[in-house]
mmCIF file of C-alpha atoms in Angstrom:
data_model
loop_
_atom_site.group_PDB
_atom_site.id
_atom_site.type_symbol
_atom_site.label_atom_id
_atom_site.label_comp_id
_atom_site.label_asym_id
_atom_site.label_seq_id
_atom_site.Cartn_x
_atom_site.Cartn_y
_atom_site.Cartn_z
ATOM 1 C CA MET A 1 -23.361 24.120 4.631
ATOM 2 C CA GLN A 2 -23.637 24.146 8.400
ATOM 3 C CA PHE A 3 -21.940 21.496 10.561
ATOM 4 C CA ASN A 4 -25.047 19.287 10.748
ATOM 5 C CA ASP A 5 -25.482 19.477 6.968
ATOM 6 C CA MET A 6 -21.858 18.431 6.495
ATOM 7 C CA ARG A 7 -22.215 15.588 8.960
ATOM 8 C CA GLU A 8 -25.263 14.251 7.142
ATOM 9 C CA LYS A 9 -23.479 14.475 3.792
ATOM 10 C CA ILE A 10 -20.494 12.508 5.094
ATOM 11 C CA ALA A 11 -22.631 9.959 6.938
ATOM 12 C CA ALA A 12 -25.035 9.202 4.099
ATOM 13 C CA GLY A 13 -23.612 10.747 0.931
ATOM 14 C CA GLN A 14 -23.325 8.485 -2.111
ATOM 15 C CA GLY A 15 -19.823 9.449 -3.171
ATOM 16 C CA PHE A 16 -16.208 9.554 -2.071
ATOM 17 C CA ILE A 17 -13.661 11.827 -0.404
ATOM 18 C CA ALA A 18 -10.865 13.265 -2.549
ATOM 19 C CA ALA A 19 -7.414 13.440 -0.941
ATOM 20 C CA LEU A 20 -5.724 16.680 -2.054
ATOM 21 C CA ASP A 21 -3.343 16.779 0.901
ATOM 22 C CA GLN A 22 0.156 16.045 -0.417
ATOM 23 C CA SER A 23 2.489 17.848 1.999
ATOM 24 C CA GLY A 24 6.003 19.253 1.659
ATOM 25 C CA GLY A 25 7.793 15.929 1.443
ATOM 26 C CA SER A 26 5.484 14.438 -1.179
ATOM 27 C CA THR A 27 4.836 17.593 -3.209
ATOM 28 C CA PRO A 28 7.781 17.200 -5.656
ATOM 29 C CA LYS A 29 6.597 13.682 -6.504
ATOM 30 C CA ALA A 30 3.009 14.904 -6.936
ATOM 31 C CA LEU A 31 4.160 17.709 -9.233
ATOM 32 C CA LYS A 32 6.313 15.317 -11.261
ATOM 33 C CA GLY A 33 3.306 13.069 -11.744
ATOM 34 C CA TYR A 34 1.423 16.156 -12.947
ATOM 35 C CA GLY A 35 4.128 16.789 -15.537
ATOM 36 C CA VAL A 36 6.036 19.517 -13.670
ATOM 37 C CA GLU A 37 9.733 18.659 -13.247
ATOM 38 C CA GLU A 38 11.819 19.978 -10.331
ATOM 39 C CA ASP A 39 13.771 22.338 -12.618
ATOM 40 C CA ALA A 40 10.503 24.184 -13.347
ATOM 41 C CA TYR A 41 10.525 25.866 -9.920
ATOM 42 C CA SER A 42 13.032 27.343 -7.519
ATOM 43 C CA GLY A 43 12.461 27.021 -3.784
ATOM 44 C CA GLU A 44 9.584 25.988 -1.578
ATOM 45 C CA GLU A 45 7.315 28.958 -2.265
ATOM 46 C CA GLU A 46 7.291 28.383 -6.022
ATOM 47 C CA MET A 47 6.751 24.668 -5.446
ATOM 48 C CA PHE A 48 3.748 25.236 -3.186
ATOM 49 C CA GLY A 49 2.417 27.838 -5.616
ATOM 50 C CA LEU A 50 2.419 25.277 -8.428
ATOM 51 C CA ILE A 51 0.738 22.568 -6.367
ATOM 52 C CA HIS A 52 -1.922 25.087 -5.299
ATOM 53 C CA GLN A 53 -2.551 25.905 -8.972
ATOM 54 C CA MET A 54 -3.063 22.182 -9.618
ATOM 55 C CA ARG A 55 -5.493 21.841 -6.726
ATOM 56 C CA SER A 56 -7.366 24.987 -7.767
ATOM 57 C CA ARG A 57 -7.726 23.551 -11.268
ATOM 58 C CA ILE A 58 -9.185 20.360 -9.797
ATOM 59 C CA ILE A 59 -11.569 22.128 -7.414
ATOM 60 C CA THR A 60 -12.905 24.470 -10.129
ATOM 61 C CA SER A 61 -13.348 21.724 -12.720
ATOM 62 C CA PRO A 62 -17.049 21.311 -13.632
ATOM 63 C CA CYS A 63 -16.922 17.585 -12.774
ATOM 64 C CA PHE A 64 -15.579 18.206 -9.246
ATOM 65 C CA SER A 65 -18.849 18.729 -7.405
ATOM 66 C CA GLY A 66 -20.756 17.430 -4.422
ATOM 67 C CA GLU A 67 -22.777 15.098 -6.624
ATOM 68 C CA LYS A 68 -20.002 12.457 -6.567
ATOM 69 C CA VAL A 69 -17.247 14.029 -4.420
ATOM 70 C CA ILE A 70 -18.732 14.423 -0.952
ATOM 71 C CA GLY A 71 -15.543 15.605 0.782
ATOM 72 C CA ALA A 72 -11.977 16.749 0.172
ATOM 73 C CA ILE A 73 -8.911 16.570 2.431
ATOM 74 C CA LEU A 74 -6.644 19.620 2.195
ATOM 75 C CA PHE A 75 -3.020 20.349 3.016
ATOM 76 C CA GLU A 76 -2.652 23.189 5.536
ATOM 77 C CA ARG A 77 -1.346 25.656 2.937
ATOM 78 C CA THR A 78 -4.234 24.786 0.639
ATOM 79 C CA MET A 79 -6.709 25.427 3.441
ATOM 80 C CA ASP A 80 -5.101 28.813 4.091
ATOM 81 C CA GLY A 81 -5.105 29.710 0.373
ATOM 82 C CA GLU A 82 -7.869 30.863 -1.946
ATOM 83 C CA VAL A 83 -9.698 29.357 -4.905
ATOM 84 C CA ASP A 84 -11.650 31.700 -7.182
ATOM 85 C CA GLY A 85 -11.036 34.532 -4.712
ATOM 86 C CA LYS A 86 -12.558 32.639 -1.780
ATOM 87 C CA PRO A 87 -10.939 30.736 1.109
ATOM 88 C CA THR A 88 -10.496 27.174 -0.114
ATOM 89 C CA PRO A 89 -12.906 25.610 2.447
ATOM 90 C CA ALA A 90 -15.610 28.060 1.365
ATOM 91 C CA ALA A 91 -14.955 27.287 -2.318
ATOM 92 C CA LEU A 92 -15.497 23.607 -1.527
ATOM 93 C CA THR A 93 -18.684 24.014 0.518
ATOM 94 C CA GLU A 94 -20.170 26.195 -2.226
ATOM 95 C CA ARG A 95 -19.753 23.167 -4.495
ATOM 96 C CA GLY A 96 -21.391 20.887 -1.933
ATOM 97 C CA ILE A 97 -18.089 19.332 -0.827
ATOM 98 C CA VAL A 98 -17.184 18.927 2.863
ATOM 99 C CA PRO A 99 -13.660 20.198 3.743
ATOM 100 C CA PHE A 100 -11.143 18.311 5.892
ATOM 101 C CA ILE A 101 -7.555 19.243 6.864
ATOM 102 C CA LYS A 102 -4.491 17.005 7.145
ATOM 103 C CA ILE A 103 -2.963 17.707 10.566
ATOM 104 C CA ASP A 104 -0.040 15.308 10.992
ATOM 105 C CA LYS A 105 3.517 16.544 10.468
ATOM 106 C CA GLY A 106 4.963 13.360 9.030
ATOM 107 C CA LEU A 107 6.262 10.103 10.439
ATOM 108 C CA GLU A 108 8.840 9.022 12.990
ATOM 109 C CA ASP A 109 11.435 6.369 12.100
ATOM 110 C CA GLU A 110 10.150 2.804 12.172
ATOM 111 C CA ARG A 111 10.057 1.043 15.527
ATOM 112 C CA ASP A 112 8.281 -2.218 16.397
ATOM 113 C CA GLY A 113 7.220 -2.515 12.758
ATOM 114 C CA VAL A 114 5.337 0.807 12.687
ATOM 115 C CA GLN A 115 5.869 4.527 12.160
ATOM 116 C CA LEU A 116 4.188 6.801 14.667
ATOM 117 C CA MET A 117 3.296 10.407 13.943
ATOM 118 C CA LYS A 118 5.786 13.149 14.752
ATOM 119 C CA PRO A 119 4.837 15.542 17.587
ATOM 120 C CA MET A 120 2.290 18.267 16.769
ATOM 121 C CA PRO A 121 3.011 21.044 19.308
ATOM 122 C CA GLU A 122 0.953 23.650 17.407
ATOM 123 C CA LEU A 123 -2.087 21.443 16.841
ATOM 124 C CA ASP A 124 -4.502 23.435 19.016
ATOM 125 C CA ALA A 125 -3.788 26.614 17.048
ATOM 126 C CA LEU A 126 -4.259 24.785 13.729
ATOM 127 C CA LEU A 127 -7.542 23.263 14.877
ATOM 128 C CA THR A 128 -8.850 26.666 16.000
ATOM 129 C CA ARG A 129 -7.950 28.191 12.631
ATOM 130 C CA ALA A 130 -9.515 25.296 10.734
ATOM 131 C CA LYS A 131 -12.738 25.549 12.714
ATOM 132 C CA ASP A 132 -12.929 29.298 12.033
ATOM 133 C CA LEU A 133 -12.528 28.621 8.287
ATOM 134 C CA GLY A 134 -15.470 26.226 8.272
ATOM 135 C CA VAL A 135 -13.528 22.976 8.115
ATOM 136 C CA PHE A 136 -15.533 19.919 9.219
ATOM 137 C CA GLY A 137 -12.819 17.440 10.159
ATOM 138 C CA THR A 138 -9.182 16.401 10.192
ATOM 139 C CA LYS A 139 -6.959 13.555 9.004
ATOM 140 C CA GLU A 140 -3.870 12.048 10.669
ATOM 141 C CA ARG A 141 -1.685 9.277 9.211
ATOM 142 C CA SER A 142 0.511 6.568 10.739
ATOM 143 C CA VAL A 143 1.991 3.528 8.966
ATOM 144 C CA ILE A 144 1.997 -0.170 9.890
ATOM 145 C CA ASN A 145 4.575 -2.374 8.170
ATOM 146 C CA LEU A 146 4.615 -5.509 10.323
ATOM 147 C CA ALA A 147 2.142 -7.498 12.428
ATOM 148 C CA ASN A 148 3.738 -6.432 15.693
ATOM 149 C CA GLU A 149 1.160 -6.294 18.481
ATOM 150 C CA ALA A 150 3.027 -3.702 20.555
ATOM 151 C CA GLY A 151 3.648 -1.488 17.524
ATOM 152 C CA ILE A 152 0.050 -1.589 16.327
ATOM 153 C CA ALA A 153 -1.218 -0.916 19.852
ATOM 154 C CA ALA A 154 1.069 2.148 20.029
ATOM 155 C CA VAL A 155 -0.181 3.437 16.660
ATOM 156 C CA VAL A 156 -3.834 3.125 17.600
ATOM 157 C CA ALA A 157 -3.307 4.642 21.064
ATOM 158 C CA GLN A 158 -1.570 7.670 19.557
ATOM 159 C CA GLN A 159 -4.250 8.038 16.881
ATOM 160 C CA PHE A 160 -7.068 8.070 19.437
ATOM 161 C CA GLU A 161 -5.165 10.451 21.706
ATOM 162 C CA VAL A 162 -4.915 12.963 18.862
ATOM 163 C CA ALA A 163 -8.527 12.258 17.835
ATOM 164 C CA THR A 164 -9.686 13.182 21.351
ATOM 165 C CA GLN A 165 -7.881 16.527 21.019
ATOM 166 C CA VAL A 166 -9.613 17.106 17.671
ATOM 167 C CA LEU A 167 -13.030 16.251 19.129
ATOM 168 C CA ARG A 168 -12.534 18.850 21.868
ATOM 169 C CA HIS A 169 -12.376 21.501 19.120
ATOM 170 C CA GLY A 170 -15.705 20.390 17.656
ATOM 171 C CA LEU A 171 -14.161 18.759 14.585
ATOM 172 C CA VAL A 172 -14.495 15.168 13.356
ATOM 173 C CA PRO A 173 -11.189 13.269 13.157
ATOM 174 C CA ILE A 174 -10.295 10.811 10.409
ATOM 175 C CA ILE A 175 -8.017 8.230 12.013
ATOM 176 C CA GLU A 176 -5.605 6.810 9.401
ATOM 177 C CA PRO A 177 -3.384 3.921 10.532
ATOM 178 C CA GLU A 178 -2.266 2.815 7.055
ATOM 179 C CA VAL A 179 -1.289 -0.829 6.590
ATOM 180 C CA ASN A 180 1.472 -1.116 4.008
ATOM 181 C CA ILE A 181 -0.100 -3.132 1.181
ATOM 182 C CA LYS A 182 3.345 -4.570 0.331
ATOM 183 C CA SER A 183 3.756 -6.044 3.806
ATOM 184 C CA ALA A 184 4.204 -9.805 3.948
ATOM 185 C CA ASP A 185 2.043 -9.595 7.107
ATOM 186 C CA ARG A 186 -0.761 -7.622 5.463
ATOM 187 C CA ASP A 187 -3.674 -9.849 6.522
ATOM 188 C CA ALA A 188 -2.349 -10.290 10.069
ATOM 189 C CA CYS A 189 -1.830 -6.507 10.322
ATOM 190 C CA ASP A 190 -5.439 -5.924 9.212
ATOM 191 C CA ARG A 191 -6.773 -8.247 11.916
ATOM 192 C CA LEU A 192 -4.662 -6.851 14.738
ATOM 193 C CA LEU A 193 -5.555 -3.318 13.677
ATOM 194 C CA ARG A 194 -9.292 -4.038 13.500
ATOM 195 C CA ASP A 195 -9.370 -5.542 16.973
ATOM 196 C CA GLU A 196 -7.279 -2.751 18.509
ATOM 197 C CA ILE A 197 -9.461 -0.053 16.939
ATOM 198 C CA LEU A 198 -12.609 -1.777 18.234
ATOM 199 C CA ARG A 199 -11.202 -1.694 21.782
ATOM 200 C CA HIS A 200 -10.600 2.048 21.566
ATOM 201 C CA LEU A 201 -13.950 2.765 19.907
ATOM 202 C CA ASP A 202 -15.753 1.050 22.772
ATOM 203 C CA ARG A 203 -14.062 3.453 25.214
ATOM 204 C CA LEU A 204 -15.168 6.634 23.425
ATOM 205 C CA PRO A 205 -17.780 8.677 25.290
ATOM 206 C CA GLU A 206 -21.359 8.395 24.091
ATOM 207 C CA GLY A 207 -22.029 10.969 21.371
ATOM 208 C CA SER A 208 -18.435 11.026 20.111
ATOM 209 C CA GLU A 209 -17.928 10.135 16.447
ATOM 210 C CA VAL A 210 -14.772 9.444 14.500
ATOM 211 C CA MET A 211 -14.018 8.382 10.948
ATOM 212 C CA LEU A 212 -11.532 5.744 9.849
ATOM 213 C CA LYS A 213 -9.284 5.808 6.779
ATOM 214 C CA LEU A 214 -7.876 2.336 6.240
ATOM 215 C CA SER A 215 -6.017 0.337 3.638
ATOM 216 C CA ILE A 216 -8.383 -1.945 1.731
ATOM 217 C CA PRO A 217 -8.225 -5.222 3.701
ATOM 218 C CA ALA A 218 -6.615 -8.318 2.229
ATOM 219 C CA GLU A 219 -9.823 -10.207 3.088
ATOM 220 C CA ALA A 220 -12.937 -8.547 1.732
ATOM 221 C CA GLY A 221 -15.439 -7.588 4.429
ATOM 222 C CA LEU A 222 -12.944 -7.837 7.296
ATOM 223 C CA PHE A 223 -13.708 -4.304 8.501
ATOM 224 C CA GLN A 224 -17.487 -4.704 8.650
ATOM 225 C CA PRO A 225 -17.493 -4.496 12.508
ATOM 226 C CA LEU A 226 -15.813 -1.091 12.203
ATOM 227 C CA ILE A 227 -18.281 0.080 9.554
ATOM 228 C CA ASP A 228 -21.179 -0.959 11.813
ATOM 229 C CA HIS A 229 -19.797 0.548 15.043
ATOM 230 C CA PRO A 230 -22.043 3.305 16.506
ATOM 231 C CA ARG A 231 -19.032 5.595 17.173
ATOM 232 C CA VAL A 232 -17.897 5.473 13.515
ATOM 233 C CA LEU A 233 -19.386 8.076 11.173
ATOM 234 C CA ARG A 234 -17.822 6.579 8.010
ATOM 235 C CA VAL A 235 -15.029 4.257 6.945
ATOM 236 C CA VAL A 236 -13.020 5.380 3.930
ATOM 237 C CA ALA A 237 -10.318 3.550 1.998
ATOM 238 C CA LEU A 238 -6.922 4.754 0.813
ATOM 239 C CA SER A 239 -5.533 3.475 -2.474
ATOM 240 C CA GLY A 240 -2.152 2.724 -0.871
ATOM 241 C CA GLY A 241 -0.182 2.430 -4.110
ATOM 242 C CA PHE A 242 -2.699 0.330 -6.024
ATOM 243 C CA SER A 243 -3.540 1.495 -9.538
ATOM 244 C CA ARG A 244 -6.977 3.042 -9.871
ATOM 245 C CA VAL A 245 -8.287 -0.092 -11.619
ATOM 246 C CA ASP A 246 -7.040 -2.384 -8.845
ATOM 247 C CA ALA A 247 -8.047 -0.046 -6.017
ATOM 248 C CA CYS A 248 -11.575 0.316 -7.394
ATOM 249 C CA ALA A 249 -11.929 -3.441 -7.954
ATOM 250 C CA GLN A 250 -10.887 -4.225 -4.380
ATOM 251 C CA LEU A 251 -12.968 -1.411 -2.878
ATOM 252 C CA ALA A 252 -16.098 -2.640 -4.653
ATOM 253 C CA GLN A 253 -15.740 -5.934 -2.736
ATOM 254 C CA ASN A 254 -16.064 -4.078 0.596
ATOM 255 C CA PRO A 255 -19.604 -2.657 0.883
ATOM 256 C CA GLY A 256 -19.824 0.186 3.372
ATOM 257 C CA MET A 257 -16.334 1.521 2.625
ATOM 258 C CA ILE A 258 -15.983 4.492 0.286
ATOM 259 C CA ALA A 259 -12.850 5.806 -1.393
ATOM 260 C CA SER A 260 -10.527 8.511 -0.179
ATOM 261 C CA PHE A 261 -7.994 8.249 -2.979
ATOM 262 C CA SER A 262 -5.139 10.587 -3.883
ATOM 263 C CA ARG A 263 -2.769 8.991 -6.391
ATOM 264 C CA ALA A 264 -5.515 6.848 -7.910
ATOM 265 C CA LEU A 265 -7.597 9.997 -8.451
ATOM 266 C CA LEU A 266 -4.867 12.256 -9.840
ATOM 267 C CA SER A 267 -2.570 9.838 -11.674
ATOM 268 C CA ASP A 268 -3.682 10.706 -15.238
ATOM 269 C CA LEU A 269 -3.811 14.502 -14.826
ATOM 270 C CA ARG A 270 -1.105 16.575 -16.569
ATOM 271 C CA HIS A 271 -0.163 20.231 -16.435
ATOM 272 C CA GLN A 272 0.089 20.252 -20.239
ATOM 273 C CA GLN A 273 -3.509 19.129 -20.841
ATOM 274 C CA SER A 274 -5.999 21.599 -22.240
ATOM 275 C CA ASP A 275 -8.892 22.453 -19.948
ATOM 276 C CA GLU A 276 -11.125 20.171 -21.998
ATOM 277 C CA GLU A 277 -8.661 17.264 -21.767
ATOM 278 C CA PHE A 278 -8.079 17.899 -18.054
ATOM 279 C CA ASP A 279 -11.786 17.980 -17.218
ATOM 280 C CA LYS A 280 -12.481 14.833 -19.262
ATOM 281 C CA THR A 281 -9.605 12.941 -17.609
ATOM 282 C CA LEU A 282 -10.606 14.026 -14.102
ATOM 283 C CA GLY A 283 -14.254 13.227 -14.841
ATOM 284 C CA THR A 284 -13.354 9.688 -15.901
ATOM 285 C CA ALA A 285 -11.417 9.112 -12.671
ATOM 286 C CA ILE A 286 -14.259 10.540 -10.571
ATOM 287 C CA ASP A 287 -16.823 8.336 -12.310
ATOM 288 C CA GLU A 288 -14.767 5.160 -11.777
ATOM 289 C CA ILE A 289 -14.021 5.887 -8.113
ATOM 290 C CA HIS A 290 -17.616 6.905 -7.438
ATOM 291 C CA ALA A 291 -18.904 3.672 -8.981
ATOM 292 C CA ALA A 292 -16.617 1.590 -6.771
ATOM 293 C CA SER A 293 -17.636 3.577 -3.682
ATOM 294 C CA VAL A 294 -21.355 2.993 -4.182
ATOM 295 C CA ALA A 295 -21.058 -0.601 -5.473
#
């Protein structure tokens, strides 16, 4: 797929984006959920090798195709690795799936009710490498815990600053200011975030497009102005700790948003499953998330 083909698939595709981007800090938890305990590996290299095996198994599963999975977000090491003897982005595009890369390096300590992204001094080099590998876009995550106007303004300003850097490299950024679904201020956070994002979208130059990855709003339909904005290519939803059943039920109440789930997609997969069991389990999850995304 060429860039324009990938853009059209993301803009109009009837499916969802898989999040396969657990990074160093979250990898042990992801492996444990997959049935691999920490005593099964020694050191970071073995750990990343095991998580790459899991992701390769997912990507090569017969049910993981561009028919229902229109995109996949990769961890940097996954992007740099191979699946079936091919660079991972190429393995995805051959299956009709648009590749993205997670670019943030984790979160700062909480201040003003939010967690900003840590500095990314090597971002330009990463973006150049990603572009050369055929990656379409990027993803960057911040967290909002409280309805603090100054904090939310800082999160959105930082997100758009990084997004502008991504756009200069010819890639499409996914802006992810995650609202903590356990926050007592969840609805107020959603509203402040929506309005702040709209202000920044209106300032983007004509022809610029970004994507948004947001927590499912407490009030269904609250993000419709973002979905309809001419500078927004697509709005995707994170599962945010909801079970797959709950995440799908809430997503289906928000037409125009599609899923970009990680835990809700992978939660029932186990290292010990036979290939037949693995493929059936993954296929069930894909079918449920796809149905909610196109509801």
